[in-house]
Coordinates of C-alpha atoms in Angstrom, one line a residue:
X1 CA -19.2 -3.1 -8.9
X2 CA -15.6 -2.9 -10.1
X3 CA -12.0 -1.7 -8.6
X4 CA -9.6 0.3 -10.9
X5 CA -6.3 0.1 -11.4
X6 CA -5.4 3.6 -10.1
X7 CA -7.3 2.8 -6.7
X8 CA -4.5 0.1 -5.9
X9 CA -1.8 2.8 -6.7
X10 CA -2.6 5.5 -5.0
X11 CA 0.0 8.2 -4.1
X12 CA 0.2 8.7 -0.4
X13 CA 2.2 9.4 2.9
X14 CA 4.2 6.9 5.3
X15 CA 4.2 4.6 6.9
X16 CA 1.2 2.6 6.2
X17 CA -1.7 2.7 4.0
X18 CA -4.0 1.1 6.6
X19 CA -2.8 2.7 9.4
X20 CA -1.7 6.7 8.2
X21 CA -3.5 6.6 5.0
X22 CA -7.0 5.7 6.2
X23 CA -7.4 7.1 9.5
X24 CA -6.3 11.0 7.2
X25 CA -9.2 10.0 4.4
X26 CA -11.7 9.0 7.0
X27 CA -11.0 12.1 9.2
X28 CA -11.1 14.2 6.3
X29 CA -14.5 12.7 4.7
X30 CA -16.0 12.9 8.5
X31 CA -15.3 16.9 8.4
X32 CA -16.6 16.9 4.8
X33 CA -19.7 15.4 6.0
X34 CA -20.2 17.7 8.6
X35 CA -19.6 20.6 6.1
X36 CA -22.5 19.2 3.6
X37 CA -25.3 18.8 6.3
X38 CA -24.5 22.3 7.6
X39 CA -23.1 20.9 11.1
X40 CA -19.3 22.7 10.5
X41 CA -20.0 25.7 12.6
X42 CA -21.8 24.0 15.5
X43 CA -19.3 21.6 16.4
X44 CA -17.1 22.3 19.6
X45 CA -15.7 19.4 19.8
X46 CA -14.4 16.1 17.9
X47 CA -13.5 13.0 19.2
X48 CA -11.7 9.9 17.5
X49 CA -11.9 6.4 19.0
X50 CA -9.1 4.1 17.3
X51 CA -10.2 0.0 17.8
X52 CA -8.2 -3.4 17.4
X53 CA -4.6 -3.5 15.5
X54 CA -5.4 0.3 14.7
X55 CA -4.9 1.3 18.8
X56 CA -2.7 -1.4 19.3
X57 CA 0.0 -0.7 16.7
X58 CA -1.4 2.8 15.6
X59 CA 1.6 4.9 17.7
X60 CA 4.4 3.5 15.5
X61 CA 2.1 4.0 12.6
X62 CA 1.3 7.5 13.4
X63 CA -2.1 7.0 13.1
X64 CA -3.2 10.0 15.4
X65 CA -1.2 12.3 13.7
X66 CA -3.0 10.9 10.7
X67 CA -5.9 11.9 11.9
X68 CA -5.5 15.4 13.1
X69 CA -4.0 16.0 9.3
X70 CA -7.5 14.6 8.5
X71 CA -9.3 16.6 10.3
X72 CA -7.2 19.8 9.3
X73 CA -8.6 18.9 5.6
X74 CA -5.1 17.8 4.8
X75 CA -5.1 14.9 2.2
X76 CA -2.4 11.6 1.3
X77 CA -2.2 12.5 -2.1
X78 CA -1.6 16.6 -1.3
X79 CA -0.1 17.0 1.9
X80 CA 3.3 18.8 2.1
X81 CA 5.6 15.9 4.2
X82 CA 7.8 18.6 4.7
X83 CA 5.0 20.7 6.3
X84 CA 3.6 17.9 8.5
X85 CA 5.9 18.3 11.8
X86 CA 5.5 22.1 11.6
X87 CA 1.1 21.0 10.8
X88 CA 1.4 18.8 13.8
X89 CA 3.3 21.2 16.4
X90 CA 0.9 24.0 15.8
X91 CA -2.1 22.1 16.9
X92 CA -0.3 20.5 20.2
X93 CA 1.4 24.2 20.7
X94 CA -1.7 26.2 20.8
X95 CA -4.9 23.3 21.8
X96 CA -6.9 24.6 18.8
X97 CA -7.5 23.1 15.4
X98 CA -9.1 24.4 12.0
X99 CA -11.8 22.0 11.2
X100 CA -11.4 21.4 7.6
X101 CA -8.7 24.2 7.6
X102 CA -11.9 26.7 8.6
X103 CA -13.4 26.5 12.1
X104 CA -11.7 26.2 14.8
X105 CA -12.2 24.3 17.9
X106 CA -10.5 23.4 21.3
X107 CA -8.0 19.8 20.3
X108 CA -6.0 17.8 22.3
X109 CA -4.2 15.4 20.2
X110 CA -3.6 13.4 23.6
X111 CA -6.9 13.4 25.0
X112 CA -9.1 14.0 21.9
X113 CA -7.4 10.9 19.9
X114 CA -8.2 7.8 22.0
X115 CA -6.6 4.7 21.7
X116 CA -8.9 1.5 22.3
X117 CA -6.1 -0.9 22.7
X118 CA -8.7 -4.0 24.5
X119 CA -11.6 -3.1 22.2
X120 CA -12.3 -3.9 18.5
X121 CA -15.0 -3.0 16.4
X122 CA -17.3 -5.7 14.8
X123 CA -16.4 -5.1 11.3
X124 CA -13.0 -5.1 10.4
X125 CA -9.7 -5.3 13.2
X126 CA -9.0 -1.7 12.1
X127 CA -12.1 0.4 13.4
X128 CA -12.7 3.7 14.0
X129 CA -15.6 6.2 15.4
X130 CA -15.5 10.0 15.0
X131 CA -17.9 12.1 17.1
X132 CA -18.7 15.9 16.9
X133 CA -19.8 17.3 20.0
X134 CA -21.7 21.1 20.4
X135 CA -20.5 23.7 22.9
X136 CA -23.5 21.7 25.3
X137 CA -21.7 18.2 25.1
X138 CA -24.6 16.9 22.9
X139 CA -23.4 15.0 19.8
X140 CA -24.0 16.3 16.3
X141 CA -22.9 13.5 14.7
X142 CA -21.3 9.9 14.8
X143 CA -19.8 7.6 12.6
X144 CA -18.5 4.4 12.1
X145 CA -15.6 3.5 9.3
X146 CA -12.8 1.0 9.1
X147 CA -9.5 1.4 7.0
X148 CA -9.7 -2.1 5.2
X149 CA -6.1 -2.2 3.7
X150 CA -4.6 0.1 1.0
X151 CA -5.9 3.0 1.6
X152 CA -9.4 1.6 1.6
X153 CA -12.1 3.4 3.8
X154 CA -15.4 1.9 4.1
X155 CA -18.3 2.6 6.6
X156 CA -20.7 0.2 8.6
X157 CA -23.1 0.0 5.7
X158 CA -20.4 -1.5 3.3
X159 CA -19.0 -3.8 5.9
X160 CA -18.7 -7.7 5.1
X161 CA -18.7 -9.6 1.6
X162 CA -19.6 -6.1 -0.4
X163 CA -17.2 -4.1 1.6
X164 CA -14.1 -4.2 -0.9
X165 CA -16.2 -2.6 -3.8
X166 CA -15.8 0.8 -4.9
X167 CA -18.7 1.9 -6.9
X168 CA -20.8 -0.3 -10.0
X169 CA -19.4 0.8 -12.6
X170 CA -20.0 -2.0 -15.7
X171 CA -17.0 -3.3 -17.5
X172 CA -16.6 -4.2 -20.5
X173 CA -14.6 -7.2 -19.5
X174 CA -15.9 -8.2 -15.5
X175 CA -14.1 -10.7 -14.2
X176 CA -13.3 -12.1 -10.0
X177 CA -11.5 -14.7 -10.7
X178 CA -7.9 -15.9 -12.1
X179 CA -10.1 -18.3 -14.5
X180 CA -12.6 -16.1 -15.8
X181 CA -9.6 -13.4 -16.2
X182 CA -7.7 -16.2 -18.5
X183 CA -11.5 -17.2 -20.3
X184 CA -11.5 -13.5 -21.0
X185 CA -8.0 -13.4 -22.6
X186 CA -8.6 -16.4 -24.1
X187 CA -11.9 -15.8 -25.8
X188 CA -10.7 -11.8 -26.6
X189 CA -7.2 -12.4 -28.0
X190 CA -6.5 -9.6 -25.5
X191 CA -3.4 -9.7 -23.3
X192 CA -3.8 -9.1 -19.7
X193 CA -2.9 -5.7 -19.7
X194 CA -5.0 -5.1 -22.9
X195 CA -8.1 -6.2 -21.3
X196 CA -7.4 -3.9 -18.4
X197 CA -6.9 -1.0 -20.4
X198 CA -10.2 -1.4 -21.5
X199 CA -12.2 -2.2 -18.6
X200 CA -9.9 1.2 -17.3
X201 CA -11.8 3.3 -20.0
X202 CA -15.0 2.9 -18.6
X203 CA -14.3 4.9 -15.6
X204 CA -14.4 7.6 -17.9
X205 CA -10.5 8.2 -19.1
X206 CA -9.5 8.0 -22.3
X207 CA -6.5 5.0 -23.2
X208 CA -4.6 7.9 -23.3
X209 CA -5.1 9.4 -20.2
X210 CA -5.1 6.1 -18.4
X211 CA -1.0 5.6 -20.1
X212 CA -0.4 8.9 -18.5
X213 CA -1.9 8.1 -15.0
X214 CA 0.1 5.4 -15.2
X215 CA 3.3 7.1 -15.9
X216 CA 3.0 9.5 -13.6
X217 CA 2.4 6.8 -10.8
X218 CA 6.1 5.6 -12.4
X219 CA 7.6 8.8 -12.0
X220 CA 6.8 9.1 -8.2
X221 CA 7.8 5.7 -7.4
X222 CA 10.9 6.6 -9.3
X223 CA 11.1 10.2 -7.0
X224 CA 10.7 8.1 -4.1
X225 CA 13.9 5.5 -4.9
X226 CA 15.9 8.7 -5.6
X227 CA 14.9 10.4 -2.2
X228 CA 15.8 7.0 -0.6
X229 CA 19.5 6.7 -1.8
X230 CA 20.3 10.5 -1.0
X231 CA 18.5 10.4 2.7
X232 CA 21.0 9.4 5.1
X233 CA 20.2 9.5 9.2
X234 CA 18.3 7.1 11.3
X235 CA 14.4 6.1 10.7
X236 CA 11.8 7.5 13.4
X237 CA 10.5 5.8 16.2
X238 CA 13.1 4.7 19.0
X239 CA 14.3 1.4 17.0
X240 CA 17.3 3.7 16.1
X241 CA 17.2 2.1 12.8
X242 CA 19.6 3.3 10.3
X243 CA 19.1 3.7 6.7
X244 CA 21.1 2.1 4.4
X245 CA 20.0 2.5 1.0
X246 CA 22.4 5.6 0.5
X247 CA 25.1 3.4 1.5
X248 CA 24.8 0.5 -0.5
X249 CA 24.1 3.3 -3.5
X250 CA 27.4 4.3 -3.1
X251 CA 29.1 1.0 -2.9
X252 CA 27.1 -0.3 -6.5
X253 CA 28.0 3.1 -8.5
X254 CA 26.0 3.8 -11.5
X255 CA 24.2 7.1 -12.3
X256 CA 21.2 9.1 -12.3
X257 CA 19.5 10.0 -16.0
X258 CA 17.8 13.1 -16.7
X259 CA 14.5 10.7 -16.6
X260 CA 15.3 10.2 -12.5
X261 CA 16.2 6.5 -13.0
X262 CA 19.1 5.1 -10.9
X263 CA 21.1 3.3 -13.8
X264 CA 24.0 0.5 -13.0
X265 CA 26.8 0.6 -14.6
X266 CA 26.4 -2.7 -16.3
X267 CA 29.3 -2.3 -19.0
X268 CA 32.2 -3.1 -16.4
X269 CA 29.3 -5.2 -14.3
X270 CA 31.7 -8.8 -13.3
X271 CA 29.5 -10.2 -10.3
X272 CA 26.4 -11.8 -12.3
X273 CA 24.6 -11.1 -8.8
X274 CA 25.2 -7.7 -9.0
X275 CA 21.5 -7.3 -10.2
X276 CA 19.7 -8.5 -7.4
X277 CA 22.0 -6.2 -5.2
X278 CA 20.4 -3.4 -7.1
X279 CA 16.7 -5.0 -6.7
X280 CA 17.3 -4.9 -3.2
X281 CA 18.4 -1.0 -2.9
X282 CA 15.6 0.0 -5.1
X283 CA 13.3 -1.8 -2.1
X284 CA 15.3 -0.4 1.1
X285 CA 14.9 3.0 -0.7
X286 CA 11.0 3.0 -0.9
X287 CA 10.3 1.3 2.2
X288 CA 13.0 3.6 4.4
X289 CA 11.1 6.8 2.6
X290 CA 8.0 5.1 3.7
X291 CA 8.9 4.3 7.0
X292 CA 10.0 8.0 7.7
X293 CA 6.4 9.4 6.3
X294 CA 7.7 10.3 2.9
X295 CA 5.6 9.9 -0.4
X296 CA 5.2 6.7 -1.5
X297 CA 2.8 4.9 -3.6
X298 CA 0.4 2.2 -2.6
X299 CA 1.6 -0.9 -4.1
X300 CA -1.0 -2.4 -2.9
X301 CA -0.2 -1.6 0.5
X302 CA 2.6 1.2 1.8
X303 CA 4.0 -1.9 4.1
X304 CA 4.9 -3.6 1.0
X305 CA 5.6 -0.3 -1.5
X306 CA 9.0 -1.4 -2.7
X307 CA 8.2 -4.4 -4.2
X308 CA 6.5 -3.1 -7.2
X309 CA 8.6 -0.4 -8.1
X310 CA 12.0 -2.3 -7.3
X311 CA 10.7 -5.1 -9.7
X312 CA 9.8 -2.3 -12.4
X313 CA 13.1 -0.9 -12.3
X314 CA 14.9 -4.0 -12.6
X315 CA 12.8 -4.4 -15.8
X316 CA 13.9 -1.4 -17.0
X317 CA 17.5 -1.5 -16.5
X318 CA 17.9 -5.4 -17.0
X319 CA 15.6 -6.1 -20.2
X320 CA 16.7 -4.7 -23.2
X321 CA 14.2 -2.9 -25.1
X322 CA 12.3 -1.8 -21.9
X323 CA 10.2 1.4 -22.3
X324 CA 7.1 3.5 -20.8
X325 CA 5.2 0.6 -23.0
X326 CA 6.0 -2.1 -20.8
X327 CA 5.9 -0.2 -17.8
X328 CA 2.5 0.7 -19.0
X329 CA 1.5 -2.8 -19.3
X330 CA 3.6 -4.3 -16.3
X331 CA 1.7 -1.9 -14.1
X332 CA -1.6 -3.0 -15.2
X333 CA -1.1 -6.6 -15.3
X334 CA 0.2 -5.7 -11.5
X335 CA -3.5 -4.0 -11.2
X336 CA -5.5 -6.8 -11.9
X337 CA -3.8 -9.6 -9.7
X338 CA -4.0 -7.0 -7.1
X339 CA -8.0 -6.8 -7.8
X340 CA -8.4 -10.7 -7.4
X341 CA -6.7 -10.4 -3.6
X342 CA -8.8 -7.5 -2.9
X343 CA -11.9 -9.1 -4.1
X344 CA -11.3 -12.5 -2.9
X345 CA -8.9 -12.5 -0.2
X346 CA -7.6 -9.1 1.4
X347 CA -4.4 -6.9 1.5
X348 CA -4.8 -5.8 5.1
X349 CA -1.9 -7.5 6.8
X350 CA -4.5 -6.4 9.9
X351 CA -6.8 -9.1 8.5
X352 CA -4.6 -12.1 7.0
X353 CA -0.7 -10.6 8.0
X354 CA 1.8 -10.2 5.9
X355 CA 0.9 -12.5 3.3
X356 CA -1.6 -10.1 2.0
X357 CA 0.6 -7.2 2.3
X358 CA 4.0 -8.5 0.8
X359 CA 2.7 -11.6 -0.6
X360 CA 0.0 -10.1 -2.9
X361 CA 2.6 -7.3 -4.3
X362 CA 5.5 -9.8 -4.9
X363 CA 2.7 -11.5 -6.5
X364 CA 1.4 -8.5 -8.6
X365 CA 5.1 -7.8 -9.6
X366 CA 5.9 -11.5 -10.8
X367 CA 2.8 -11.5 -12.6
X368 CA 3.3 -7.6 -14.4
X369 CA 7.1 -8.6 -15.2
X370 CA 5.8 -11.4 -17.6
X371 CA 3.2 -9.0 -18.9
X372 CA 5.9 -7.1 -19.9
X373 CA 8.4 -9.0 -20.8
X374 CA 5.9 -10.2 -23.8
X375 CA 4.8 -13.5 -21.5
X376 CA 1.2 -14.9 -21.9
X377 CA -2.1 -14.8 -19.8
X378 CA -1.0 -18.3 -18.6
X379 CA 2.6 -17.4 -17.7
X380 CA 0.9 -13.8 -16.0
X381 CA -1.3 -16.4 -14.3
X382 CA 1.6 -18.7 -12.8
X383 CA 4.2 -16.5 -12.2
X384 CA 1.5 -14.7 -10.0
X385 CA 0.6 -18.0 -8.3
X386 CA 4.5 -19.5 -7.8
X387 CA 5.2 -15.5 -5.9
X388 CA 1.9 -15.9 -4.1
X389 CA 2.4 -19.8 -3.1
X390 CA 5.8 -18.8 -1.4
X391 CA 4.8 -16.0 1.2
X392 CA 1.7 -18.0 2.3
X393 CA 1.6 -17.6 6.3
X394 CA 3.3 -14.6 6.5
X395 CA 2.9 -13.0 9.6
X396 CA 2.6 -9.3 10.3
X397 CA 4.5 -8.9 13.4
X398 CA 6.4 -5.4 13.5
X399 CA 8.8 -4.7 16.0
X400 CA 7.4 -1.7 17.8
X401 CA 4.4 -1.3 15.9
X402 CA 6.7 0.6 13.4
X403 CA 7.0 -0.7 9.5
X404 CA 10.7 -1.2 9.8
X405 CA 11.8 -4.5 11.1
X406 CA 11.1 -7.0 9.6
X407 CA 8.7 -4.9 7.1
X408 CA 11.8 -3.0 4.9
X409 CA 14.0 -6.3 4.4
X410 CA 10.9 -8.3 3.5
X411 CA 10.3 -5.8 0.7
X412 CA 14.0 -6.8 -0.5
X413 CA 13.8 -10.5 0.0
X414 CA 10.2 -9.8 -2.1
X415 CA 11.3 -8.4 -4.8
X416 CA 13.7 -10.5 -5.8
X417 CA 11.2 -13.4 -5.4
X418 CA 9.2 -12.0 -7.7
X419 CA 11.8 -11.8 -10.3
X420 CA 12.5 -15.6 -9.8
X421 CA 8.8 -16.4 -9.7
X422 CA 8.8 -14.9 -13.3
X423 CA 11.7 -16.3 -14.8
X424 CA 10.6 -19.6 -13.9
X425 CA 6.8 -19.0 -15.0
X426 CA 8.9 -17.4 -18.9
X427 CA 10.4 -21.2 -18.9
X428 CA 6.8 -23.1 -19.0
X429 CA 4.3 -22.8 -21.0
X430 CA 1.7 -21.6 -18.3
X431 CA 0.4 -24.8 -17.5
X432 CA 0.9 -25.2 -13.7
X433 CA -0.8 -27.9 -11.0
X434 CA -2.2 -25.0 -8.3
X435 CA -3.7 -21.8 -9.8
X436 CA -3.8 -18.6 -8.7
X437 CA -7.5 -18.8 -7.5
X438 CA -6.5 -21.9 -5.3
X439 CA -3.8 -19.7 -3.9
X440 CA -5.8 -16.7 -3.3
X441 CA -8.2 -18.9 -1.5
X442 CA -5.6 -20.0 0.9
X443 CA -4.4 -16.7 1.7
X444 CA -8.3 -15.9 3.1
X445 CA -8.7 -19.7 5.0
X446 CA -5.2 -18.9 6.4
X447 CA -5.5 -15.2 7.3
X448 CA -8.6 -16.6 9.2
X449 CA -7.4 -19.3 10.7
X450 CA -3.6 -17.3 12.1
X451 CA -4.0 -16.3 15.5
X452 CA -4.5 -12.5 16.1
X453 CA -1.1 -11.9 17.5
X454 CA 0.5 -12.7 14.0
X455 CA -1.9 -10.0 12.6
X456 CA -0.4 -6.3 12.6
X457 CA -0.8 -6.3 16.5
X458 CA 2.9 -6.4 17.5
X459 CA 1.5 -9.1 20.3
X460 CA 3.6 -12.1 18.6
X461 CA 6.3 -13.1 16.4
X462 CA 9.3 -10.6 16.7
X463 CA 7.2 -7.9 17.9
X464 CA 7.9 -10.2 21.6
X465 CA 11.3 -12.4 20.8
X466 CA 13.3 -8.7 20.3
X467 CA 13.9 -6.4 23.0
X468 CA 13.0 -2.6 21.5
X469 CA 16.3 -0.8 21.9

C-alpha cells in the first residue's frame, strides 16, 4: 500500500486542505457515486452534516461553500477561483443546484449544509455524512467520509491504522520508516530522491514524466508567490487582515524573470539578512493567496503551503548552480519525509495541531534542501529531525477559525527554520542522538495527548486570548 509523491502536492483551492479541499472531493465523489448506481435523477434532495473541528472552525474555512462546489461537480485542482463567488451566488440567488453540473434540485446552502458544532464522528475529528433524499423524503443513499489532513478523503471502511493508505501499489523500494529509508539508501547507493524516483515509476509514469509533474507543481507554487506580491487589499473574513507581501516586495526590489521567479537583487545586496527577509515574503505570499481561496499547492497541508515553496526559492536564488535538477530532487526528498508523518504520525493539525501541519513541512523543506544541495541520506535524515524536533507541541489555534493569524506568520518563522535546520545538518556528518522516527513518534503521543481545544477548534490558545475585531 504505498503514498506518492504527487498525492502530498496536490494543486488545490484556499484556505485549507482539510477543511475546503476535502469536504469539495468528498461532495464531488458522493454525486459521482450516485451517478454510477443510477440514483442521479431520483434524488430531490441532499443533505451535508459537518462533525467536530470541521463544524466548529469550518465557517472561516469555507467549508460549506466547499461543499456546494462539490456537489456542483466542481473540483480543487479545476475550479475557476475567479468563478467561485459568481458559482456560489447563483445557488443562494435562485435555491436550486445542478447535481454534478446536471440535475437539479431545490438547495439551501443555510439549511441544507448543517453544522454539528457539539457532535463528532467516531473516526477522525473532521467527519462528514452526505444524504440524498427522493421527492418522498426517503433516503437513496448515505455516506460516511472524513477529510484526514491534505487533501485526504477516506470513508468508514478505511478508518483507523489502514486509513492513511492510498491504494497497494508494490514498490520497488517500500519503506515506513526513517531507518529502513536510510537501510535502503544505504544498501542501493541511491540518494534519497533517487530511490523516490523509482518507487514514483511504479505508479505507472515514466522518470520523465514524473520530472515534469514535478516541475509543473514548481511553476504553480512559483504563480502563486507572484499573485501574492501583486495582490494588495485586506484578507476575508472579518479579522480585517491586511496583506503585506506586496509591500515588503516593494521595499526588497529585485525583479521578475521570464521563468516567473521573484529574483533579489543580490549584486548591491549589504544587509547579510536580507535573505531571510526574502524567505519570509515568499511565505506571506503563498499563505495570504491561500487564505483568500486562491490556488495553492498542498505542501503537505494548504495551512502550512509556504513553507516548501519559500524554502525552494531561497534554494534557487541563494545556491549557486541551482536548477530544475535540484528542485526535482528537493521536492522529492520533501515527498518522502512527508510520507513517514503521514504514515506514522498525521498532518491534520485537526488530529495533532499545528505540529503536523507546519512542523512536518518545515521538516520536509530542511530535509529536500540538503537533498539538493548535494547532502547525504544521513544529513536528509537530521536536518528533517532538528526542523521537526523544534515545532513539537504546536498548537492549532486560529483566531476566528480563519488560516490567518497565527497560521501566515508561522509559515514565515517556518521557513526560515528549515533553512537553519539544514545548514546545521550540511555541518555534521549525519550522525545525530534523536532520529527522525523518534521524532515522528512524538508528534503522534503528543497530538494524542494535547487537549482538544489546541486542535484546529479555535476553543483555546489565541483563538480565546484575542478579541476578533
Amino acid at each position: 500500500m504505498s503514498i506518492s509523491v504527487f498525492d502530498l502536492f496536490t494543486v488545490g483551492i484556499g484556505p485549507s486542505s482539510s477543511h475546503t479541499v476535502g469536504p469539495m472531493k468528498a461532495a464531488r465523489a458522493f454525486v459521482d457515486g450516485l451517478r454510477a448506481q443510477g440514483l442521479l435523477a431520483d434524488v430531490a434532495r441532499v443533505r451535508a452534516e459537518l462533525y467536530g473541528s470541521l463544524a466548529l472552525t469550518g465557517k472561516g474555512h469555507g467549508s460549506d461553500s466547499a461543499v456546494v462546489l462539490g456537489l456542483l461537480g466542481q473540483a480543487p485542482d479545476g475550479v475557476d477561483v475567479d468563478a467561485v463567488p459568481r458559482l456560489l451566488s447563483d445557488v443562494a440567488e435562485r435555491g436550486r443546484l445542478a447535481l454534478g453540473g446536471e440535475h437539479e434540485i431545490a438547495f439551501a446552502p443555510g439549511d441544507d449544509v448543517v453544522f454539528r458544532r457539539r457532535e463528532s464522528l467516531p473516526g477522525h475529528p473532521n467527519g462528514m455524512r452526505f444524504t440524498a433524499l427522493d421527492a418522498s423524503g426517503s433516503e437513496l443513499r448515505a455516506e460516511v467520509c472524513y477529510s484526514v489532513g491534505g487533501g485526504f478523503v477516506v470513508d468508514e471502511k478505511a478508518v483507523g491504522s489502514d486509513r492513511i493508505r492510498t491504494d497497494d501499489t508494490p514498490l520497488p523500494h517500500p519503506f515506513a520508516t526513517a531507518s529502513e529509508l536510510l537501510e535502503l539508501c544505504r544498501g542501493t547507493g541511491m540518494s534519497v530522491s533517487a530511490l523516490m524516483l523509482a518507487n514514483e515509476t511504479a505508479f505507472g509514469r515514466s522518470a520523465d514524466q514524473v520530472r515534469a509533474g514535478l516541475l509543473e507543481i514548481w511553476r504553480v507554487m512559483r504563480q502563486c508567490v507572484r499573485r501574492g506580491v501583486t495582490t494588495e487589499g485586506t484578507l476575508p473574513g472579518g479579522l480585517r487582515v491586511p496583506r503585506r507581501a506586496h509591500r515588503l516586495y516593494r521595499q526588497l526590489g529585485g525583479a521578475c524573470d521570464a521563468s516567473g521567479l521573484l529574483r533579489p537583487d543580490t549584486a548591491h545586496e549589504t544587509d547579510p539578512m536580507r535573505g531571510s527577509d526574502w524567505v519570509t515574503l515568499y511565505a506571506l505570499a503563498v499563505n495570504e493567496e491561500n487564505a483568500a481561496g486562491g490556488r495553492v499547492v498542498t505542501a503537505p497541508t494548504n495551512g502550512a503551503a509556504g513553507i516548501v515553496p519559500a524554502v525552494l526559492h531561497y534554494y534557487t536564488h541563494f545556491s549557486p548552480g541551482a536548477g530544475d535538477e535540484g528542485v526535482v530532487r528537493f521536492l522529492l526528498t520533501a515527498g518522502a519525509i512527508g510520507i513517514l508523518f503521514k504514515e506514522n504520525a498525521s498532518i491534520s493539525g485537526a488530529e495533532v495541531g499545528c505540529q503536523g501541519e507546519v512542523g512536518s513541512a518545515s521538516s520536509m523543506a530542511a530535509g529536500g534542501l540538503v537533498e539538493a544541495l548535494g547532502g547525504t541520506p544521513e544529513q536528509v535524515e537530521n536536518a528533517a529531525e532538528i526542523a521537526m524536533e523544534h515545532n513539537l507541541g504546536l498548537t492549532c489555534d486560529p483566531i476566528g477559525g480563519l488560516v490567518q493569524v497565527p497560521c501566515i506568520e508561522r509559515n514565515a518563522l517556518a521557513s526560515v527554520k528549515a533553512i537553519a535546520a539544514a545548514r546545521i545538518a550540511l555541518r555534521g556528518d549525519g550522525s545525530h542522538f534523536v532520529s527522525l522516527d523518534k521524532v515522528i513518534e512524538t508528534v503522534r503521543t503528543t497530538g494524542r495527548d494535547m487537549s482538544d481545544k489546541y486542535k484546529e477548534t479555535s476553543r483555546g490558545g489565541l483563538a480565546v486570548n484575542v478579541i476578533e475585531c
